[in-house]
mmCIF file of C-alpha atoms in Angstrom:
data_model
loop_
_atom_site.group_PDB
_atom_site.id
_atom_site.type_symbol
_atom_site.label_atom_id
_atom_site.label_comp_id
_atom_site.label_asym_id
_atom_site.label_seq_id
_atom_site.Cartn_x
_atom_site.Cartn_y
_atom_site.Cartn_z
ATOM 1 C CA UNK I 1 -55.195 130.957 85.498
ATOM 2 C CA UNK I 2 -53.390 128.305 87.558
ATOM 3 C CA UNK I 3 -50.311 128.636 85.347
ATOM 4 C CA UNK I 4 -50.308 132.432 85.806
ATOM 5 C CA UNK I 5 -50.444 132.084 89.592
ATOM 6 C CA UNK I 6 -47.593 129.585 89.480
ATOM 7 C CA UNK I 7 -45.511 132.060 87.460
ATOM 8 C CA UNK I 8 -46.320 134.854 89.942
ATOM 9 C CA UNK I 9 -45.310 132.534 92.781
ATOM 10 C CA UNK I 10 -41.917 131.815 91.233
ATOM 11 C CA UNK I 11 -41.381 135.513 90.522
ATOM 12 C CA UNK I 12 -42.180 136.290 94.157
ATOM 13 C CA UNK I 13 -39.761 133.624 95.393
ATOM 14 C CA UNK I 14 -37.019 134.939 93.074
ATOM 15 C CA UNK I 15 -37.526 138.518 94.251
ATOM 16 C CA UNK I 16 -37.514 137.388 97.880
ATOM 17 C CA UNK I 17 -34.258 135.471 97.352
ATOM 18 C CA UNK I 18 -32.656 138.469 95.640
ATOM 19 C CA UNK I 19 -33.688 140.760 98.497
ATOM 20 C CA UNK I 20 -32.368 138.264 101.049
ATOM 21 C CA UNK I 21 -29.007 138.047 99.232
ATOM 22 C CA UNK I 22 -28.728 141.846 99.133
ATOM 23 C CA UNK I 23 -29.650 142.191 102.799
ATOM 24 C CA UNK I 24 -27.204 139.465 103.828
ATOM 25 C CA UNK I 25 -24.400 141.039 101.765
ATOM 26 C CA UNK I 26 -25.105 144.420 103.407
ATOM 27 C CA UNK I 27 -25.116 142.782 106.843
ATOM 28 C CA UNK I 28 -21.792 141.012 106.182
ATOM 29 C CA UNK I 29 -20.223 144.222 104.885
ATOM 30 C CA UNK I 30 -21.390 146.178 107.924
ATOM 31 C CA UNK I 31 -20.194 143.474 110.298
ATOM 32 C CA UNK I 32 -16.779 143.316 108.615
ATOM 33 C CA UNK I 33 -16.345 147.088 108.836
ATOM 34 C CA UNK I 34 -17.426 147.034 112.472
ATOM 35 C CA UNK I 35 -14.995 144.208 113.248
ATOM 36 C CA UNK I 36 -12.110 146.051 111.576
ATOM 37 C CA UNK I 37 -12.879 149.299 113.430
ATOM 38 C CA UNK I 38 -13.112 147.434 116.726
ATOM 39 C CA UNK I 39 -9.875 145.592 116.007
ATOM 40 C CA UNK I 40 -8.069 148.817 115.121
ATOM 41 C CA UNK I 41 -9.294 150.561 118.286
ATOM 42 C CA UNK I 42 -8.216 147.590 120.373
ATOM 43 C CA UNK I 43 -4.852 147.509 118.609
ATOM 44 C CA UNK I 44 -4.261 151.157 119.565
ATOM 45 C CA UNK I 45 -5.166 150.483 123.209
ATOM 46 C CA UNK I 46 -3.060 147.334 123.306
ATOM 47 C CA UNK I 47 -0.170 149.154 121.691
ATOM 48 C CA UNK I 48 -0.211 151.801 124.421
ATOM 49 C CA UNK I 49 -0.411 149.175 127.183
ATOM 50 C CA UNK I 50 2.353 147.063 125.610
ATOM 51 C CA UNK I 51 4.606 150.104 125.313
ATOM 52 C CA UNK I 52 4.047 150.947 128.992
ATOM 53 C CA UNK I 53 4.712 147.361 130.097
ATOM 54 C CA UNK I 54 7.334 146.366 127.548
ATOM 55 C CA UNK I 55 10.233 145.916 129.948
ATOM 56 C CA UNK I 56 8.410 144.327 132.902
ATOM 57 C CA UNK I 57 4.853 143.155 132.136
ATOM 58 C CA UNK I 58 2.866 143.560 135.357
ATOM 59 C CA UNK I 59 0.331 140.990 136.636
ATOM 60 C CA UNK I 60 -2.417 143.559 136.011
ATOM 61 C CA UNK I 61 -1.302 144.004 132.404
ATOM 62 C CA UNK I 62 -1.244 140.227 131.889
ATOM 63 C CA UNK I 63 -4.803 139.936 133.225
ATOM 64 C CA UNK I 64 -6.009 142.638 130.850
ATOM 65 C CA UNK I 65 -4.148 141.020 127.948
ATOM 66 C CA UNK I 66 -5.549 137.574 128.741
ATOM 67 C CA UNK I 67 -9.102 138.911 128.984
ATOM 68 C CA UNK I 68 -8.850 140.721 125.656
ATOM 69 C CA UNK I 69 -7.140 137.903 123.791
ATOM 70 C CA UNK I 70 -9.906 135.487 124.728
ATOM 71 C CA UNK I 71 -11.856 137.234 121.978
ATOM 72 C CA UNK I 72 -10.915 136.777 118.341
ATOM 73 C CA UNK I 73 -10.758 140.554 117.805
ATOM 74 C CA UNK I 74 -8.360 140.857 120.729
ATOM 75 C CA UNK I 75 -6.176 138.081 119.364
ATOM 76 C CA UNK I 76 -6.011 139.788 115.984
ATOM 77 C CA UNK I 77 -5.262 143.146 117.618
ATOM 78 C CA UNK I 78 -2.380 141.594 119.544
ATOM 79 C CA UNK I 79 -1.021 140.043 116.350
ATOM 80 C CA UNK I 80 -1.174 143.353 114.470
ATOM 81 C CA UNK I 81 0.330 145.297 117.366
ATOM 82 C CA UNK I 82 3.258 142.901 117.800
ATOM 83 C CA UNK I 83 4.021 143.072 114.071
ATOM 84 C CA UNK I 84 4.606 146.818 114.431
ATOM 85 C CA UNK I 85 6.293 146.618 117.830
ATOM 86 C CA UNK I 86 8.890 144.036 116.804
ATOM 87 C CA UNK I 87 9.923 146.191 113.825
ATOM 88 C CA UNK I 88 10.339 149.293 115.989
ATOM 89 C CA UNK I 89 12.377 147.623 118.755
ATOM 90 C CA UNK I 90 12.992 143.896 118.313
ATOM 91 C CA UNK I 91 15.035 143.387 121.516
ATOM 92 C CA UNK I 92 12.396 145.054 123.689
ATOM 93 C CA UNK I 93 9.646 143.130 121.908
ATOM 94 C CA UNK I 94 11.420 139.806 122.539
ATOM 95 C CA UNK I 95 11.792 140.594 126.249
ATOM 96 C CA UNK I 96 8.126 141.512 126.419
ATOM 97 C CA UNK I 97 7.020 138.314 124.657
ATOM 98 C CA UNK I 98 9.078 136.200 127.018
ATOM 99 C CA UNK I 99 7.514 138.054 129.951
ATOM 100 C CA UNK I 100 3.936 137.258 128.895
ATOM 101 C CA UNK I 101 4.509 133.533 128.265
ATOM 102 C CA UNK I 102 2.028 132.590 130.985
ATOM 103 C CA UNK I 103 -0.692 134.514 129.122
ATOM 104 C CA UNK I 104 -0.430 131.985 126.293
ATOM 105 C CA UNK I 105 -0.898 129.183 128.829
ATOM 106 C CA UNK I 106 -4.099 130.804 130.053
ATOM 107 C CA UNK I 107 -5.292 131.115 126.477
ATOM 108 C CA UNK I 108 -4.629 127.404 125.898
ATOM 109 C CA UNK I 109 -7.298 126.648 128.477
ATOM 110 C CA UNK I 110 -9.641 129.353 127.165
ATOM 111 C CA UNK I 111 -9.455 128.085 123.573
ATOM 112 C CA UNK I 112 -9.583 124.365 124.390
ATOM 113 C CA UNK I 113 -13.360 124.243 123.785
ATOM 114 C CA UNK I 114 -13.616 126.862 121.029
ATOM 115 C CA UNK I 115 -14.444 126.296 117.380
ATOM 116 C CA UNK I 116 -11.652 124.809 115.210
ATOM 117 C CA UNK I 117 -11.257 128.100 113.325
ATOM 118 C CA UNK I 118 -10.585 129.996 116.568
ATOM 119 C CA UNK I 119 -8.205 127.278 117.751
ATOM 120 C CA UNK I 120 -6.366 127.442 114.420
ATOM 121 C CA UNK I 121 -5.807 131.173 114.898
ATOM 122 C CA UNK I 122 -4.609 130.611 118.464
ATOM 123 C CA UNK I 123 -2.093 128.011 117.182
ATOM 124 C CA UNK I 124 -0.957 130.514 114.555
ATOM 125 C CA UNK I 125 -0.397 133.200 117.196
ATOM 126 C CA UNK I 126 1.500 130.701 119.359
ATOM 127 C CA UNK I 127 3.770 129.912 116.421
ATOM 128 C CA UNK I 128 4.488 133.591 115.841
ATOM 129 C CA UNK I 129 4.744 135.062 119.329
ATOM 130 C CA UNK I 130 5.215 132.390 122.006
ATOM 131 C CA UNK I 131 8.831 132.484 123.213
ATOM 132 C CA UNK I 132 9.254 130.301 126.314
ATOM 133 C CA UNK I 133 11.665 127.392 125.698
ATOM 134 C CA UNK I 134 11.203 124.620 126.447
ATOM 135 C CA UNK I 135 7.533 125.181 125.713
ATOM 136 C CA UNK I 136 4.947 124.792 128.444
ATOM 137 C CA UNK I 137 3.679 121.157 128.709
ATOM 138 C CA UNK I 138 0.132 122.516 128.734
ATOM 139 C CA UNK I 139 0.589 124.319 125.407
ATOM 140 C CA UNK I 140 2.414 121.321 123.922
ATOM 141 C CA UNK I 141 -0.477 119.079 124.994
ATOM 142 C CA UNK I 142 -3.004 121.370 123.296
ATOM 143 C CA UNK I 143 -1.030 121.544 120.046
ATOM 144 C CA UNK I 144 -0.719 117.747 119.898
ATOM 145 C CA UNK I 145 -4.436 117.398 120.657
ATOM 146 C CA UNK I 146 -5.265 119.769 117.817
ATOM 147 C CA UNK I 147 -3.348 117.477 115.466
ATOM 148 C CA UNK I 148 -5.328 114.476 116.661
ATOM 149 C CA UNK I 149 -8.779 116.043 116.488
ATOM 150 C CA UNK I 150 -8.676 119.112 114.276
ATOM 151 C CA UNK I 151 -9.415 120.100 110.706
ATOM 152 C CA UNK I 152 -6.614 120.291 108.146
ATOM 153 C CA UNK I 153 -6.045 124.006 108.876
ATOM 154 C CA UNK I 154 -5.933 123.390 112.619
ATOM 155 C CA UNK I 155 -3.598 120.409 112.228
ATOM 156 C CA UNK I 156 -1.228 122.381 110.010
ATOM 157 C CA UNK I 157 -1.113 125.441 112.301
ATOM 158 C CA UNK I 158 -0.530 123.217 115.326
ATOM 159 C CA UNK I 159 2.280 121.365 113.506
ATOM 160 C CA UNK I 160 3.916 124.688 112.608
ATOM 161 C CA UNK I 161 3.620 125.806 116.233
ATOM 162 C CA UNK I 162 5.389 122.626 117.384
ATOM 163 C CA UNK I 163 8.104 123.253 114.756
ATOM 164 C CA UNK I 164 8.675 126.695 116.286
ATOM 165 C CA UNK I 165 9.373 125.140 119.721
ATOM 166 C CA UNK I 166 12.706 123.749 118.460
ATOM 167 C CA UNK I 167 12.458 120.354 120.220
ATOM 168 C CA UNK I 168 13.565 117.582 117.838
ATOM 169 C CA UNK I 169 12.007 114.698 119.815
ATOM 170 C CA UNK I 170 8.740 116.606 120.139
ATOM 171 C CA UNK I 171 8.758 117.294 116.391
ATOM 172 C CA UNK I 172 9.176 113.585 115.619
ATOM 173 C CA UNK I 173 6.308 112.825 117.987
ATOM 174 C CA UNK I 174 4.120 115.441 116.291
ATOM 175 C CA UNK I 175 4.787 114.036 112.811
ATOM 176 C CA UNK I 176 4.005 110.546 114.088
ATOM 177 C CA UNK I 177 0.695 111.723 115.609
ATOM 178 C CA UNK I 178 -0.223 113.445 112.364
ATOM 179 C CA UNK I 179 0.685 110.308 110.408
ATOM 180 C CA UNK I 180 -1.399 108.059 112.659
ATOM 181 C CA UNK I 181 -4.359 110.437 112.767
ATOM 182 C CA UNK I 182 -5.939 108.884 109.686
ATOM 183 C CA UNK I 183 -6.983 112.013 107.780
ATOM 184 C CA UNK I 184 -4.962 112.882 104.688
ATOM 185 C CA UNK I 185 -2.343 115.577 105.206
ATOM 186 C CA UNK I 186 -0.329 116.485 102.125
ATOM 187 C CA UNK I 187 3.313 115.298 102.348
ATOM 188 C CA UNK I 188 4.523 118.597 100.893
ATOM 189 C CA UNK I 189 3.026 120.459 103.875
ATOM 190 C CA UNK I 190 4.839 118.090 106.234
ATOM 191 C CA UNK I 191 8.171 118.609 104.431
ATOM 192 C CA UNK I 192 7.816 122.398 104.395
ATOM 193 C CA UNK I 193 6.934 122.453 108.093
ATOM 194 C CA UNK I 194 9.874 120.237 109.042
ATOM 195 C CA UNK I 195 12.126 122.550 107.042
ATOM 196 C CA UNK I 196 10.883 125.480 109.152
ATOM 197 C CA UNK I 197 11.970 123.710 112.383
ATOM 198 C CA UNK I 198 13.612 126.312 114.613
ATOM 199 C CA UNK I 199 15.955 123.937 116.439
ATOM 200 C CA UNK I 200 18.955 121.900 115.301
ATOM 201 C CA UNK I 201 17.778 120.542 111.952
ATOM 202 C CA UNK I 202 20.539 117.982 111.517
ATOM 203 C CA UNK I 203 19.621 116.448 114.882
ATOM 204 C CA UNK I 204 15.980 116.344 113.762
ATOM 205 C CA UNK I 205 17.015 114.734 110.472
ATOM 206 C CA UNK I 206 18.954 112.029 112.307
ATOM 207 C CA UNK I 207 16.018 111.271 114.618
ATOM 208 C CA UNK I 208 13.579 111.052 111.722
ATOM 209 C CA UNK I 209 15.959 108.890 109.670
ATOM 210 C CA UNK I 210 16.344 106.466 112.584
ATOM 211 C CA UNK I 211 12.612 105.713 112.719
ATOM 212 C CA UNK I 212 11.587 105.850 109.046
ATOM 213 C CA UNK I 213 10.193 102.313 109.179
ATOM 214 C CA UNK I 214 7.559 103.422 111.671
ATOM 215 C CA UNK I 215 5.876 105.872 109.290
ATOM 216 C CA UNK I 216 3.382 105.435 106.461
ATOM 217 C CA UNK I 217 4.654 105.688 102.861
ATOM 218 C CA UNK I 218 3.269 109.239 102.508
ATOM 219 C CA UNK I 219 5.097 110.400 105.641
ATOM 220 C CA UNK I 220 8.254 108.518 104.578
ATOM 221 C CA UNK I 221 8.253 110.402 101.270
ATOM 222 C CA UNK I 222 7.882 113.725 103.117
ATOM 223 C CA UNK I 223 10.730 112.878 105.503
ATOM 224 C CA UNK I 224 13.042 111.673 102.711
ATOM 225 C CA UNK I 225 12.535 114.980 100.920
ATOM 226 C CA UNK I 226 13.643 116.744 104.116
ATOM 227 C CA UNK I 227 16.667 114.432 104.451
ATOM 228 C CA UNK I 228 17.598 115.173 100.843
ATOM 229 C CA UNK I 229 17.681 118.909 101.486
ATOM 230 C CA UNK I 230 19.706 118.464 104.687
ATOM 231 C CA UNK I 231 22.094 115.929 103.043
ATOM 232 C CA UNK I 232 21.449 113.495 105.896
ATOM 233 C CA UNK I 233 19.899 110.057 106.177
ATOM 234 C CA UNK I 234 20.627 106.348 106.261
ATOM 235 C CA UNK I 235 22.063 105.652 102.805
ATOM 236 C CA UNK I 236 21.646 101.900 103.192
ATOM 237 C CA UNK I 237 17.921 102.198 103.976
ATOM 238 C CA UNK I 238 17.336 104.663 101.150
ATOM 239 C CA UNK I 239 19.301 102.573 98.644
ATOM 240 C CA UNK I 240 17.255 99.514 99.617
ATOM 241 C CA UNK I 241 14.002 101.408 99.042
ATOM 242 C CA UNK I 242 15.296 102.688 95.695
ATOM 243 C CA UNK I 243 15.979 99.150 94.471
ATOM 244 C CA UNK I 244 12.804 97.583 95.892
ATOM 245 C CA UNK I 245 10.273 97.310 93.065
ATOM 246 C CA UNK I 246 7.574 96.480 95.618
ATOM 247 C CA UNK I 247 8.141 99.697 97.575
ATOM 248 C CA UNK I 248 5.565 102.503 97.385
ATOM 249 C CA UNK I 249 6.144 104.581 94.250
ATOM 250 C CA UNK I 250 6.156 107.937 96.057
ATOM 251 C CA UNK I 251 8.848 106.622 98.406
ATOM 252 C CA UNK I 252 10.932 105.416 95.466
ATOM 253 C CA UNK I 253 10.506 108.773 93.714
ATOM 254 C CA UNK I 254 11.731 110.510 96.850
ATOM 255 C CA UNK I 255 14.735 108.172 96.949
ATOM 256 C CA UNK I 256 15.526 108.928 93.285
ATOM 257 C CA UNK I 257 15.503 112.667 94.084
ATOM 258 C CA UNK I 258 17.616 111.982 97.183
ATOM 259 C CA UNK I 259 20.358 110.280 95.161
ATOM 260 C CA UNK I 260 20.182 113.042 92.569
ATOM 261 C CA UNK I 261 21.391 115.629 95.110
ATOM 262 C CA UNK I 262 23.339 113.139 97.242
ATOM 263 C CA UNK I 263 25.136 110.985 94.625
ATOM 264 C CA UNK I 264 26.081 107.428 95.554
ATOM 265 C CA UNK I 265 28.172 105.395 93.127
ATOM 266 C CA UNK I 266 26.149 102.254 93.828
ATOM 267 C CA UNK I 267 22.932 104.080 92.869
ATOM 268 C CA UNK I 268 24.090 104.731 89.290
ATOM 269 C CA UNK I 269 23.188 101.270 87.942
ATOM 270 C CA UNK I 270 19.650 101.061 89.416
ATOM 271 C CA UNK I 271 18.964 104.629 88.304
ATOM 272 C CA UNK I 272 20.025 103.780 84.740
ATOM 273 C CA UNK I 273 17.850 100.674 84.811
ATOM 274 C CA UNK I 274 14.905 102.667 86.131
ATOM 275 C CA UNK I 275 15.399 105.403 83.542
ATOM 276 C CA UNK I 276 15.554 102.895 80.687
ATOM 277 C CA UNK I 277 12.321 101.153 81.681
ATOM 278 C CA UNK I 278 9.735 100.934 78.883
ATOM 279 C CA UNK I 279 6.916 100.024 81.263
ATOM 280 C CA UNK I 280 4.160 102.638 80.705
ATOM 281 C CA UNK I 281 3.188 102.401 84.365
ATOM 282 C CA UNK I 282 6.676 103.514 85.440
ATOM 283 C CA UNK I 283 6.983 106.604 83.218
ATOM 284 C CA UNK I 284 7.140 108.936 86.233
ATOM 285 C CA UNK I 285 9.993 106.968 87.784
ATOM 286 C CA UNK I 286 11.780 106.959 84.426
ATOM 287 C CA UNK I 287 11.280 110.708 84.062
ATOM 288 C CA UNK I 288 12.684 111.568 87.500
ATOM 289 C CA UNK I 289 15.512 109.041 87.077
ATOM 290 C CA UNK I 290 16.438 110.790 83.822
ATOM 291 C CA UNK I 291 16.929 114.011 85.790
ATOM 292 C CA UNK I 292 18.919 112.200 88.482
ATOM 293 C CA UNK I 293 21.370 110.756 85.934
ATOM 294 C CA UNK I 294 22.820 114.242 85.418
ATOM 295 C CA UNK I 295 24.703 113.528 88.676
ATOM 296 C CA UNK I 296 26.217 110.292 87.271
ATOM 297 C CA UNK I 297 28.405 111.131 84.260
ATOM 298 C CA UNK I 298 29.859 108.372 82.094
ATOM 299 C CA UNK I 299 29.402 106.524 78.787
ATOM 300 C CA UNK I 300 26.737 104.178 80.173
ATOM 301 C CA UNK I 301 24.680 107.103 81.440
ATOM 302 C CA UNK I 302 24.958 108.930 78.100
ATOM 303 C CA UNK I 303 23.859 105.782 76.238
ATOM 304 C CA UNK I 304 20.783 105.379 78.441
ATOM 305 C CA UNK I 305 19.837 109.045 78.098
ATOM 306 C CA UNK I 306 20.189 108.908 74.311
ATOM 307 C CA UNK I 307 17.846 105.918 74.269
ATOM 308 C CA UNK I 308 15.328 107.829 76.383
ATOM 309 C CA UNK I 309 15.072 110.512 73.697
ATOM 310 C CA UNK I 310 12.946 108.006 71.758
ATOM 311 C CA UNK I 311 10.479 107.535 74.618
ATOM 312 C CA UNK I 312 6.785 108.101 73.718
ATOM 313 C CA UNK I 313 6.465 110.133 76.957
ATOM 314 C CA UNK I 314 7.232 113.833 76.445
ATOM 315 C CA UNK I 315 8.412 114.379 80.051
ATOM 316 C CA UNK I 316 10.888 111.503 79.769
ATOM 317 C CA UNK I 317 12.394 112.948 76.583
ATOM 318 C CA UNK I 318 12.431 116.447 78.086
ATOM 319 C CA UNK I 319 14.314 115.386 81.246
ATOM 320 C CA UNK I 320 16.714 113.163 79.293
ATOM 321 C CA UNK I 321 17.662 116.086 77.045
ATOM 322 C CA UNK I 322 18.108 118.309 80.100
ATOM 323 C CA UNK I 323 20.529 115.804 81.674
ATOM 324 C CA UNK I 324 22.488 115.487 78.451
ATOM 325 C CA UNK I 325 22.859 119.259 78.393
ATOM 326 C CA UNK I 326 23.845 119.342 82.088
ATOM 327 C CA UNK I 327 26.513 116.696 81.454
ATOM 328 C CA UNK I 328 28.184 119.151 79.049
ATOM 329 C CA UNK I 329 27.579 117.249 75.811
ATOM 330 C CA UNK I 330 27.715 118.997 72.466
ATOM 331 C CA UNK I 331 24.734 118.715 70.161
ATOM 332 C CA UNK I 332 26.998 118.889 67.108
ATOM 333 C CA UNK I 333 29.681 116.421 68.244
ATOM 334 C CA UNK I 334 28.624 114.134 71.130
ATOM 335 C CA UNK I 335 25.011 113.923 69.938
ATOM 336 C CA UNK I 336 25.675 114.041 66.205
ATOM 337 C CA UNK I 337 24.469 110.431 65.807
ATOM 338 C CA UNK I 338 21.062 111.359 67.250
ATOM 339 C CA UNK I 339 20.791 114.445 65.047
ATOM 340 C CA UNK I 340 21.713 112.354 61.979
ATOM 341 C CA UNK I 341 19.186 109.649 62.858
ATOM 342 C CA UNK I 342 15.593 109.150 61.763
ATOM 343 C CA UNK I 343 13.909 109.853 65.134
ATOM 344 C CA UNK I 344 12.219 113.192 64.572
ATOM 345 C CA UNK I 345 11.022 113.456 68.173
ATOM 346 C CA UNK I 346 14.517 112.916 69.573
ATOM 347 C CA UNK I 347 16.044 115.541 67.293
ATOM 348 C CA UNK I 348 13.317 118.099 67.969
ATOM 349 C CA UNK I 349 13.622 117.597 71.738
ATOM 350 C CA UNK I 350 17.389 118.109 71.665
ATOM 351 C CA UNK I 351 17.042 121.303 69.615
ATOM 352 C CA UNK I 352 14.276 122.603 71.851
ATOM 353 C CA UNK I 353 16.159 121.787 75.069
ATOM 354 C CA UNK I 354 19.388 123.443 73.871
ATOM 355 C CA UNK I 355 17.535 126.567 72.776
ATOM 356 C CA UNK I 356 15.659 126.652 76.072
ATOM 357 C CA UNK I 357 18.838 126.307 78.129
ATOM 358 C CA UNK I 358 20.600 128.981 76.112
ATOM 359 C CA UNK I 359 17.706 131.414 76.415
ATOM 360 C CA UNK I 360 16.602 131.367 72.807
ATOM 361 C CA UNK I 361 13.023 130.342 73.696
ATOM 362 C CA UNK I 362 10.860 131.343 76.648
#
């Protein structure tokens, strides 16, 4: 009998949990629909008010806008409304956005004590629609504080907002704060955000290059990737990092990629040495160096790349074959010795790479 009661108890608990899940799902669905309807109604009202006040936003309109945007639904309504407005009349929309700059300052205070998710959305809206330049010190302060204290989403949105301000010195300061914050922030996100900088990017590149030593290896790698794409940077510093075996591997990889798109004659020898390394722990460096050697034509480079076709690492062989193809070599003439040799893997990689490049395989 005790076992039967225990079974009934578990059945009851399971039924209760299933009912709770169904009720919660229904509640969430109802709340979402209600939120969307409320947002759409507010978007219509905001749209009418924005249209009436587009040329000269009145103090009364700004008060109404500030009050509504203190709520998440109001913020979303504003975002949706501006998306439509800026498509219909971009010049009028830009004048309007410049006219309501002080509303964003009021919101900075209102959102200073909100949840990180709400703050992240505020930072996102600032990035998209805040137009005053130079940016208000109060808003700048809040964005930098978000990067010091916030979650990864809040930090990233705040960094993107700072990038939209177009101030190179401020951008360097923001990257430094993010780097010193202690929590991991993916270098790729930093590079992509720097690339979206709305100001003079070459000036930003020069400022970042001048203070590379002050950043962590992860941030250095992110910055070097940006310098590579802008074709800027201190070649002496980057060459030194490339040749320094004790340097962080991600930094060295970034330097290899830098000298692939920004060739330097002096970098040819260390790149060939790196590519020819048989150290299993350096296979990634060898693989990327193999790609970089496509920018350094010559007999020595071809000899190194041919030797790499015998590497036990597939990626190394793959990139070496790609560089040989990019250098314009012929598989029947220039690489006839490889094809006549006994290394099956080298021959198969050459055939596969040539067919891939010529569209014979997907």
